């Protein structure tokens, strides 16, 4: 052990010097996404959030960068490591959860199942266009009466001659109204199967969900399938049962456990800057003990969240990450981010309720992130089962 | 078309860096970044290469370190890099730098040499002109727009009052200004390919150049703090005074 401690004060944001744990390539990729977000997202996000606009014009640019399905190999995908994918999610979500959600859905929920469970023809047909951003995808699992319990879904598929006929309604579908293709999970002969459904198929319609106050820069829709007829070979052949959709969700949750750290970092940075600048009683509010405690708690949350994410990312890259460990990361990092966002809002005072500062926007977004891709409660029960050996739900 | 782009690795401007107490040279960390103005030069080089199915070779004189800055330029799409990393070149002045870069470029046939106008850490601003003399090619400086057609390069040269249109036969050297093009983001594929692109490391003697650093930095002083601005009291005619001031500073 070296005897001497380094004399330099750590960086106020990357306090634990986690940057030193990244490779040069990982930092370059992270910096590229950070610059993309600073150039294209941050200057406009308040307006998009206010007007409930998804920036569709960014999709092709994200494709050009290699952000879409970036951790998949071949078919026009960049083929990065899991850590690199995670770091990109951190930067995107520092911009806004809506932008990270778009890429999670496109890459992890739509491209991944085609890549993992699809035929060679299906991969050739869909993946290159999705990687470039020409084709937008959505993922239909949740229904109005079937959320945490996806096995209770009612959407059905039956074979009629050479065609599948799909009927049902999916709810809370990110990208629903702008998607060109949907992965629809449906019950057929007692089992859940995945289907690749072009959204211009007759009988398919999407209704945008209005009047939401979270993820406003993201499109959320209801999908209605009325006697939607698709070819026999539109089914994903290599998976049956809940394992299909759950493996997709595990992919997306991995992105979220990194992404949430980005949202938290954005809130903390804005609160720190504000607290050092804003004067009351003749001194910056950062000089007050109560504010310092808030700032320190935020800083600790962001740094331990990043360490956790990186640890899980490294395990993923070496092939030793379990689904339960992903649940651990999603559960604790999203909870941390929500706490940081609320604390940052309080430091920002009245300004904190405006869109001029990011805190309340992230806070509202994170309420969705807290619930989607496995609620906080379900992840708690997954961990509960893992440590006791007793399932509290089945 | 063979395009050589001069680039420089510099300490990250976002983090303060130190000067050596004795010789006042910049203390260079292992991890350096690509000089931001060079991203413009790389972009110009890449656009010329794309238009002519050419290749872009980066040429850089610096301690290699982790090569992070060079990898950034390779990730943008440059094909290969030549680095001159030699302890005897530490503290080089503009003339030595120009001699080294020219010698490295002159090893192969080239059509266009692209350089930024000046580096962000040294700011001498004379290396491109010196190189054009040594390479015996015209120097098209302050280029804000570049076109190559049928062996002729045409630029718009930025001047204080407007621009001049300048043409030259190839080969030629272009010194570009910031804002001429929007540098592209490196793509993820580019970033991952960058580590396997060829990087050749040379010394001064490999190039047959005898380092002869004649310049010494004798003293370094802090920048004087900025003075407060002038206040023009409006007596109804203040606009005249303001217009006059703006004209003096050539803003209008």
mmCIF file with all atom_site columns, N, CA, C and O in Angstrom, chain B residues 93-136:
data_model
loop_
_atom_site.group_PDB
_atom_site.id
_atom_site.type_symbol
_atom_site.label_atom_id
_atom_site.label_alt_id
_atom_site.label_comp_id
_atom_site.label_asym_id
_atom_site.label_entity_id
_atom_site.label_seq_id
_atom_site.pdbx_PDB_ins_code
_atom_site.Cartn_x
_atom_site.Cartn_y
_atom_site.Cartn_z
_atom_site.occupancy
_atom_site.B_iso_or_equiv
_atom_site.pdbx_formal_charge
_atom_site.auth_seq_id
_atom_site.auth_comp_id
_atom_site.auth_asym_id
_atom_site.auth_atom_id
_atom_site.pdbx_PDB_model_num
ATOM 1   N N  . UNK B 1 93  ? 10.602 25.022 -31.567 1.00 0.00 ? 93  UNK B N  1
ATOM 2   C CA . UNK B 1 93  ? 9.979  26.248 -32.051 1.00 0.00 ? 93  UNK B CA 1
ATOM 3   C C  . UNK B 1 93  ? 9.252  25.954 -33.367 1.00 0.00 ? 93  UNK B C  1
ATOM 4   O O  . UNK B 1 93  ? 9.290  24.829 -33.882 1.00 0.00 ? 93  UNK B O  1
ATOM 5   N N  . UNK B 1 94  ? 8.616  26.977 -33.902 1.00 0.00 ? 94  UNK B N  1
ATOM 6   C CA . UNK B 1 94  ? 7.798  26.789 -35.101 1.00 0.00 ? 94  UNK B CA 1
ATOM 7   C C  . UNK B 1 94  ? 8.648  26.297 -36.274 1.00 0.00 ? 94  UNK B C  1
ATOM 8   O O  . UNK B 1 94  ? 8.216  25.440 -37.058 1.00 0.00 ? 94  UNK B O  1
ATOM 9   N N  . UNK B 1 95  ? 9.874  26.807 -36.385 1.00 0.00 ? 95  UNK B N  1
ATOM 10  C CA . UNK B 1 95  ? 10.726 26.438 -37.523 1.00 0.00 ? 95  UNK B CA 1
ATOM 11  C C  . UNK B 1 95  ? 11.080 24.949 -37.479 1.00 0.00 ? 95  UNK B C  1
ATOM 12  O O  . UNK B 1 95  ? 10.985 24.244 -38.492 1.00 0.00 ? 95  UNK B O  1
ATOM 13  N N  . UNK B 1 96  ? 11.473 24.478 -36.301 1.00 0.00 ? 96  UNK B N  1
ATOM 14  C CA . UNK B 1 96  ? 11.800 23.051 -36.166 1.00 0.00 ? 96  UNK B CA 1
ATOM 15  C C  . UNK B 1 96  ? 10.569 22.199 -36.452 1.00 0.00 ? 96  UNK B C  1
ATOM 16  O O  . UNK B 1 96  ? 10.636 21.174 -37.138 1.00 0.00 ? 96  UNK B O  1
ATOM 17  N N  . UNK B 1 97  ? 9.433  22.620 -35.905 1.00 0.00 ? 97  UNK B N  1
ATOM 18  C CA . UNK B 1 97  ? 8.189  21.880 -36.134 1.00 0.00 ? 97  UNK B CA 1
ATOM 19  C C  . UNK B 1 97  ? 7.899  21.780 -37.626 1.00 0.00 ? 97  UNK B C  1
ATOM 20  O O  . UNK B 1 97  ? 7.572  20.703 -38.143 1.00 0.00 ? 97  UNK B O  1
ATOM 21  N N  . UNK B 1 98  ? 8.044  22.903 -38.332 1.00 0.00 ? 98  UNK B N  1
ATOM 22  C CA . UNK B 1 98  ? 7.775  22.915 -39.776 1.00 0.00 ? 98  UNK B CA 1
ATOM 23  C C  . UNK B 1 98  ? 8.745  22.010 -40.522 1.00 0.00 ? 98  UNK B C  1
ATOM 24  O O  . UNK B 1 98  ? 8.358  21.300 -41.456 1.00 0.00 ? 98  UNK B O  1
ATOM 25  N N  . UNK B 1 99  ? 10.004 22.012 -40.111 1.00 0.00 ? 99  UNK B N  1
ATOM 26  C CA . UNK B 1 99  ? 10.993 21.159 -40.788 1.00 0.00 ? 99  UNK B CA 1
ATOM 27  C C  . UNK B 1 99  ? 10.658 19.688 -40.602 1.00 0.00 ? 99  UNK B C  1
ATOM 28  O O  . UNK B 1 99  ? 10.724 18.886 -41.537 1.00 0.00 ? 99  UNK B O  1
ATOM 29  N N  . UNK B 1 100 ? 10.299 19.335 -39.392 1.00 0.00 ? 100 UNK B N  1
ATOM 30  C CA . UNK B 1 100 ? 9.973  17.927 -39.104 1.00 0.00 ? 100 UNK B CA 1
ATOM 31  C C  . UNK B 1 100 ? 8.720  17.483 -39.864 1.00 0.00 ? 100 UNK B C  1
ATOM 32  O O  . UNK B 1 100 ? 8.704  16.445 -40.532 1.00 0.00 ? 100 UNK B O  1
ATOM 33  N N  . UNK B 1 101 ? 7.659  18.284 -39.762 1.00 0.00 ? 101 UNK B N  1
ATOM 34  C CA . UNK B 1 101 ? 6.400  17.894 -40.422 1.00 0.00 ? 101 UNK B CA 1
ATOM 35  C C  . UNK B 1 101 ? 6.589  17.809 -41.927 1.00 0.00 ? 101 UNK B C  1
ATOM 36  O O  . UNK B 1 101 ? 6.110  16.886 -42.587 1.00 0.00 ? 101 UNK B O  1
ATOM 37  N N  . UNK B 1 102 ? 7.321  18.774 -42.495 1.00 0.00 ? 102 UNK B N  1
ATOM 38  C CA . UNK B 1 102 ? 7.560  18.771 -43.942 1.00 0.00 ? 102 UNK B CA 1
ATOM 39  C C  . UNK B 1 102 ? 8.330  17.533 -44.353 1.00 0.00 ? 102 UNK B C  1
ATOM 40  O O  . UNK B 1 102 ? 8.005  16.879 -45.356 1.00 0.00 ? 102 UNK B O  1
ATOM 41  N N  . UNK B 1 103 ? 9.353  17.186 -43.571 1.00 0.00 ? 103 UNK B N  1
ATOM 42  C CA . UNK B 1 103 ? 10.162 16.010 -43.920 1.00 0.00 ? 103 UNK B CA 1
ATOM 43  C C  . UNK B 1 103 ? 9.301  14.752 -43.871 1.00 0.00 ? 103 UNK B C  1
ATOM 44  O O  . UNK B 1 103 ? 9.426  13.863 -44.722 1.00 0.00 ? 103 UNK B O  1
ATOM 45  N N  . UNK B 1 104 ? 8.411  14.680 -42.883 1.00 0.00 ? 104 UNK B N  1
ATOM 46  C CA . UNK B 1 104 ? 7.550  13.496 -42.766 1.00 0.00 ? 104 UNK B CA 1
ATOM 47  C C  . UNK B 1 104 ? 6.565  13.423 -43.929 1.00 0.00 ? 104 UNK B C  1
ATOM 48  O O  . UNK B 1 104 ? 6.312  12.349 -44.479 1.00 0.00 ? 104 UNK B O  1
ATOM 49  N N  . UNK B 1 105 ? 6.034  14.577 -44.335 1.00 0.00 ? 105 UNK B N  1
ATOM 50  C CA . UNK B 1 105 ? 5.059  14.601 -45.440 1.00 0.00 ? 105 UNK B CA 1
ATOM 51  C C  . UNK B 1 105 ? 5.754  14.293 -46.762 1.00 0.00 ? 105 UNK B C  1
ATOM 52  O O  . UNK B 1 105 ? 5.220  13.588 -47.614 1.00 0.00 ? 105 UNK B O  1
ATOM 53  N N  . UNK B 1 106 ? 6.968  14.784 -46.912 1.00 0.00 ? 106 UNK B N  1
ATOM 54  C CA . UNK B 1 106 ? 7.681  14.689 -48.190 1.00 0.00 ? 106 UNK B CA 1
ATOM 55  C C  . UNK B 1 106 ? 8.175  13.276 -48.484 1.00 0.00 ? 106 UNK B C  1
ATOM 56  O O  . UNK B 1 106 ? 8.710  13.021 -49.565 1.00 0.00 ? 106 UNK B O  1
ATOM 57  N N  . UNK B 1 107 ? 8.030  12.368 -47.529 1.00 0.00 ? 107 UNK B N  1
ATOM 58  C CA . UNK B 1 107 ? 8.476  10.993 -47.783 1.00 0.00 ? 107 UNK B CA 1
ATOM 59  C C  . UNK B 1 107 ? 7.611  10.323 -48.838 1.00 0.00 ? 107 UNK B C  1
ATOM 60  O O  . UNK B 1 107 ? 8.022  9.376  -49.483 1.00 0.00 ? 107 UNK B O  1
ATOM 61  N N  . UNK B 1 108 ? 6.365  10.779 -48.940 1.00 0.00 ? 108 UNK B N  1
ATOM 62  C CA . UNK B 1 108 ? 5.465  10.183 -49.930 1.00 0.00 ? 108 UNK B CA 1
ATOM 63  C C  . UNK B 1 108 ? 4.909  11.287 -50.813 1.00 0.00 ? 108 UNK B C  1
ATOM 64  O O  . UNK B 1 108 ? 4.896  12.449 -50.424 1.00 0.00 ? 108 UNK B O  1
ATOM 65  N N  . UNK B 1 109 ? 4.442  10.888 -52.001 1.00 0.00 ? 109 UNK B N  1
ATOM 66  C CA . UNK B 1 109 ? 3.842  11.876 -52.886 1.00 0.00 ? 109 UNK B CA 1
ATOM 67  C C  . UNK B 1 109 ? 2.527  12.367 -52.266 1.00 0.00 ? 109 UNK B C  1
ATOM 68  O O  . UNK B 1 109 ? 1.778  11.575 -51.694 1.00 0.00 ? 109 UNK B O  1
ATOM 69  N N  . UNK B 1 110 ? 2.279  13.636 -52.345 1.00 0.00 ? 110 UNK B N  1
ATOM 70  C CA . UNK B 1 110 ? 1.022  14.151 -51.791 1.00 0.00 ? 110 UNK B CA 1
ATOM 71  C C  . UNK B 1 110 ? 0.413  15.152 -52.769 1.00 0.00 ? 110 UNK B C  1
ATOM 72  O O  . UNK B 1 110 ? 1.110  15.740 -53.600 1.00 0.00 ? 110 UNK B O  1
ATOM 73  N N  . UNK B 1 111 ? -0.892 15.318 -52.677 1.00 0.00 ? 111 UNK B N  1
ATOM 74  C CA . UNK B 1 111 ? -1.597 16.301 -53.512 1.00 0.00 ? 111 UNK B CA 1
ATOM 75  C C  . UNK B 1 111 ? -1.984 17.530 -52.706 1.00 0.00 ? 111 UNK B C  1
ATOM 76  O O  . UNK B 1 111 ? -1.912 18.643 -53.195 1.00 0.00 ? 111 UNK B O  1
ATOM 77  N N  . UNK B 1 112 ? -2.439 17.276 -51.485 1.00 0.00 ? 112 UNK B N  1
ATOM 78  C CA . UNK B 1 112 ? -2.884 18.389 -50.641 1.00 0.00 ? 112 UNK B CA 1
ATOM 79  C C  . UNK B 1 112 ? -2.358 18.171 -49.222 1.00 0.00 ? 112 UNK B C  1
ATOM 80  O O  . UNK B 1 112 ? -2.407 17.052 -48.708 1.00 0.00 ? 112 UNK B O  1
ATOM 81  N N  . UNK B 1 113 ? -1.861 19.237 -48.623 1.00 0.00 ? 113 UNK B N  1
ATOM 82  C CA . UNK B 1 113 ? -1.552 19.223 -47.194 1.00 0.00 ? 113 UNK B CA 1
ATOM 83  C C  . UNK B 1 113 ? -2.556 20.163 -46.525 1.00 0.00 ? 113 UNK B C  1
ATOM 84  O O  . UNK B 1 113 ? -2.743 21.295 -46.974 1.00 0.00 ? 113 UNK B O  1
ATOM 85  N N  . UNK B 1 114 ? -3.222 19.676 -45.482 1.00 0.00 ? 114 UNK B N  1
ATOM 86  C CA . UNK B 1 114 ? -4.180 20.513 -44.752 1.00 0.00 ? 114 UNK B CA 1
ATOM 87  C C  . UNK B 1 114 ? -3.637 20.756 -43.346 1.00 0.00 ? 114 UNK B C  1
ATOM 88  O O  . UNK B 1 114 ? -3.162 19.819 -42.691 1.00 0.00 ? 114 UNK B O  1
ATOM 89  N N  . UNK B 1 115 ? -3.693 21.995 -42.913 1.00 0.00 ? 115 UNK B N  1
ATOM 90  C CA . UNK B 1 115 ? -3.286 22.317 -41.545 1.00 0.00 ? 115 UNK B CA 1
ATOM 91  C C  . UNK B 1 115 ? -4.282 23.303 -40.962 1.00 0.00 ? 115 UNK B C  1
ATOM 92  O O  . UNK B 1 115 ? -4.893 24.083 -41.701 1.00 0.00 ? 115 UNK B O  1
ATOM 93  N N  . UNK B 1 116 ? -4.436 23.251 -39.634 1.00 0.00 ? 116 UNK B N  1
ATOM 94  C CA . UNK B 1 116 ? -5.214 24.294 -38.971 1.00 0.00 ? 116 UNK B CA 1
ATOM 95  C C  . UNK B 1 116 ? -4.390 25.575 -39.003 1.00 0.00 ? 116 UNK B C  1
ATOM 96  O O  . UNK B 1 116 ? -3.178 25.553 -39.232 1.00 0.00 ? 116 UNK B O  1
ATOM 97  N N  . UNK B 1 117 ? -5.017 26.703 -38.815 1.00 0.00 ? 117 UNK B N  1
ATOM 98  C CA . UNK B 1 117 ? -4.293 27.978 -38.872 1.00 0.00 ? 117 UNK B CA 1
ATOM 99  C C  . UNK B 1 117 ? -3.253 28.098 -37.774 1.00 0.00 ? 117 UNK B C  1
ATOM 100 O O  . UNK B 1 117 ? -2.141 28.572 -37.990 1.00 0.00 ? 117 UNK B O  1
ATOM 101 N N  . UNK B 1 118 ? -3.608 27.645 -36.574 1.00 0.00 ? 118 UNK B N  1
ATOM 102 C CA . UNK B 1 118 ? -2.677 27.704 -35.441 1.00 0.00 ? 118 UNK B CA 1
ATOM 103 C C  . UNK B 1 118 ? -3.150 26.726 -34.385 1.00 0.00 ? 118 UNK B C  1
ATOM 104 O O  . UNK B 1 118 ? -4.325 26.402 -34.309 1.00 0.00 ? 118 UNK B O  1
ATOM 105 N N  . UNK B 1 119 ? -2.191 26.268 -33.560 1.00 0.00 ? 119 UNK B N  1
ATOM 106 C CA . UNK B 1 119 ? -2.565 25.313 -32.523 1.00 0.00 ? 119 UNK B CA 1
ATOM 107 C C  . UNK B 1 119 ? -3.138 26.054 -31.318 1.00 0.00 ? 119 UNK B C  1
ATOM 108 O O  . UNK B 1 119 ? -2.862 27.241 -31.118 1.00 0.00 ? 119 UNK B O  1
ATOM 109 N N  . UNK B 1 120 ? -3.904 25.340 -30.523 1.00 0.00 ? 120 UNK B N  1
ATOM 110 C CA . UNK B 1 120 ? -4.563 25.963 -29.383 1.00 0.00 ? 120 UNK B CA 1
ATOM 111 C C  . UNK B 1 120 ? -3.632 26.049 -28.165 1.00 0.00 ? 120 UNK B C  1
ATOM 112 O O  . UNK B 1 120 ? -3.918 26.745 -27.216 1.00 0.00 ? 120 UNK B O  1
ATOM 113 N N  . UNK B 1 121 ? -2.493 25.326 -28.194 1.00 0.00 ? 121 UNK B N  1
ATOM 114 C CA . UNK B 1 121 ? -1.575 25.452 -27.053 1.00 0.00 ? 121 UNK B CA 1
ATOM 115 C C  . UNK B 1 121 ? -0.361 26.326 -27.366 1.00 0.00 ? 121 UNK B C  1
ATOM 116 O O  . UNK B 1 121 ? 0.212  26.935 -26.481 1.00 0.00 ? 121 UNK B O  1
ATOM 117 N N  . UNK B 1 122 ? 0.035  26.414 -28.647 1.00 0.00 ? 122 UNK B N  1
ATOM 118 C CA . UNK B 1 122 ? 1.224  27.200 -28.972 1.00 0.00 ? 122 UNK B CA 1
ATOM 119 C C  . UNK B 1 122 ? 0.916  28.537 -29.617 1.00 0.00 ? 122 UNK B C  1
ATOM 120 O O  . UNK B 1 122 ? 1.548  29.543 -29.330 1.00 0.00 ? 122 UNK B O  1
ATOM 121 N N  . UNK B 1 123 ? -0.081 28.546 -30.483 1.00 0.00 ? 123 UNK B N  1
ATOM 122 C CA . UNK B 1 123 ? -0.550 29.781 -31.133 1.00 0.00 ? 123 UNK B CA 1
ATOM 123 C C  . UNK B 1 123 ? 0.521  30.519 -31.941 1.00 0.00 ? 123 UNK B C  1
ATOM 124 O O  . UNK B 1 123 ? 0.441  31.736 -32.056 1.00 0.00 ? 123 UNK B O  1
ATOM 125 N N  . UNK B 1 124 ? 1.543  29.823 -32.472 1.00 0.00 ? 124 UNK B N  1
ATOM 126 C CA . UNK B 1 124 ? 2.516  30.600 -33.258 1.00 0.00 ? 124 UNK B CA 1
ATOM 127 C C  . UNK B 1 124 ? 1.892  31.042 -34.579 1.00 0.00 ? 124 UNK B C  1
ATOM 128 O O  . UNK B 1 124 ? 2.173  32.142 -35.051 1.00 0.00 ? 124 UNK B O  1
ATOM 129 N N  . UNK B 1 125 ? 1.078  30.173 -35.189 1.00 0.00 ? 125 UNK B N  1
ATOM 130 C CA . UNK B 1 125 ? 0.362  30.575 -36.399 1.00 0.00 ? 125 UNK B CA 1
ATOM 131 C C  . UNK B 1 125 ? 1.214  30.717 -37.642 1.00 0.00 ? 125 UNK B C  1
ATOM 132 O O  . UNK B 1 125 ? 0.772  31.319 -38.622 1.00 0.00 ? 125 UNK B O  1
ATOM 133 N N  . UNK B 1 126 ? 2.449  30.205 -37.617 1.00 0.00 ? 126 UNK B N  1
ATOM 134 C CA . UNK B 1 126 ? 3.321  30.368 -38.788 1.00 0.00 ? 126 UNK B CA 1
ATOM 135 C C  . UNK B 1 126 ? 3.784  29.051 -39.390 1.00 0.00 ? 126 UNK B C  1
ATOM 136 O O  . UNK B 1 126 ? 4.419  29.028 -40.431 1.00 0.00 ? 126 UNK B O  1
ATOM 137 N N  . UNK B 1 127 ? 3.452  27.939 -38.741 1.00 0.00 ? 127 UNK B N  1
ATOM 138 C CA . UNK B 1 127 ? 3.946  26.646 -39.222 1.00 0.00 ? 127 UNK B CA 1
ATOM 139 C C  . UNK B 1 127 ? 3.472  26.334 -40.656 1.00 0.00 ? 127 UNK B C  1
ATOM 140 O O  . UNK B 1 127 ? 4.272  25.914 -41.492 1.00 0.00 ? 127 UNK B O  1
ATOM 141 N N  . UNK B 1 128 ? 2.177  26.553 -40.983 1.00 0.00 ? 128 UNK B N  1
ATOM 142 C CA . UNK B 1 128 ? 1.748  26.215 -42.348 1.00 0.00 ? 128 UNK B CA 1
ATOM 143 C C  . UNK B 1 128 ? 2.539  26.973 -43.426 1.00 0.00 ? 128 UNK B C  1
ATOM 144 O O  . UNK B 1 128 ? 2.950  26.377 -44.435 1.00 0.00 ? 128 UNK B O  1
ATOM 145 N N  . UNK B 1 129 ? 2.773  28.245 -43.201 1.00 0.00 ? 129 UNK B N  1
ATOM 146 C CA . UNK B 1 129 ? 3.502  29.037 -44.189 1.00 0.00 ? 129 UNK B CA 1
ATOM 147 C C  . UNK B 1 129 ? 4.932  28.544 -44.335 1.00 0.00 ? 129 UNK B C  1
ATOM 148 O O  . UNK B 1 129 ? 5.455  28.442 -45.458 1.00 0.00 ? 129 UNK B O  1
ATOM 149 N N  . UNK B 1 130 ? 5.584  28.243 -43.220 1.00 0.00 ? 130 UNK B N  1
ATOM 150 C CA . UNK B 1 130 ? 6.954  27.716 -43.284 1.00 0.00 ? 130 UNK B CA 1
ATOM 151 C C  . UNK B 1 130 ? 6.992  26.388 -44.034 1.00 0.00 ? 130 UNK B C  1
ATOM 152 O O  . UNK B 1 130 ? 7.877  26.133 -44.842 1.00 0.00 ? 130 UNK B O  1
ATOM 153 N N  . UNK B 1 131 ? 5.985  25.537 -43.756 1.00 0.00 ? 131 UNK B N  1
ATOM 154 C CA . UNK B 1 131 ? 5.954  24.227 -44.421 1.00 0.00 ? 131 UNK B CA 1
ATOM 155 C C  . UNK B 1 131 ? 5.789  24.364 -45.919 1.00 0.00 ? 131 UNK B C  1
ATOM 156 O O  . UNK B 1 131 ? 6.397  23.616 -46.691 1.00 0.00 ? 131 UNK B O  1
ATOM 157 N N  . UNK B 1 132 ? 4.979  25.319 -46.361 1.00 0.00 ? 132 UNK B N  1
ATOM 158 C CA . UNK B 1 132 ? 4.743  25.452 -47.800 1.00 0.00 ? 132 UNK B CA 1
ATOM 159 C C  . UNK B 1 132 ? 6.046  25.832 -48.500 1.00 0.00 ? 132 UNK B C  1
ATOM 160 O O  . UNK B 1 132 ? 6.338  25.368 -49.595 1.00 0.00 ? 132 UNK B O  1
ATOM 161 N N  . UNK B 1 133 ? 6.869  26.648 -47.826 1.00 0.00 ? 133 UNK B N  1
ATOM 162 C CA . UNK B 1 133 ? 8.173  27.009 -48.375 1.00 0.00 ? 133 UNK B CA 1
ATOM 163 C C  . UNK B 1 133 ? 9.072  25.768 -48.476 1.00 0.00 ? 133 UNK B C  1
ATOM 164 O O  . UNK B 1 133 ? 9.705  25.512 -49.497 1.00 0.00 ? 133 UNK B O  1
ATOM 165 N N  . UNK B 1 134 ? 9.103  25.003 -47.397 1.00 0.00 ? 134 UNK B N  1
ATOM 166 C CA . UNK B 1 134 ? 9.969  23.820 -47.368 1.00 0.00 ? 134 UNK B CA 1
ATOM 167 C C  . UNK B 1 134 ? 9.519  22.749 -48.352 1.00 0.00 ? 134 UNK B C  1
ATOM 168 O O  . UNK B 1 134 ? 10.343 22.043 -48.927 1.00 0.00 ? 134 UNK B O  1
ATOM 169 N N  . UNK B 1 135 ? 8.205  22.630 -48.534 1.00 0.00 ? 135 UNK B N  1
ATOM 170 C CA . UNK B 1 135 ? 7.672  21.620 -49.471 1.00 0.00 ? 135 UNK B CA 1
ATOM 171 C C  . UNK B 1 135 ? 7.618  22.162 -50.897 1.00 0.00 ? 135 UNK B C  1
ATOM 172 O O  . UNK B 1 135 ? 7.281  21.432 -51.826 1.00 0.00 ? 135 UNK B O  1
ATOM 173 N N  . UNK B 1 136 ? 7.887  23.444 -51.025 1.00 0.00 ? 136 UNK B N  1
ATOM 174 C CA . UNK B 1 136 ? 7.899  24.114 -52.323 1.00 0.00 ? 136 UNK B CA 1
ATOM 175 C C  . UNK B 1 136 ? 6.536  24.016 -53.018 1.00 0.00 ? 136 UNK B C  1
ATOM 176 O O  . UNK B 1 136 ? 6.429  23.643 -54.188 1.00 0.00 ? 136 UNK B O  1
#
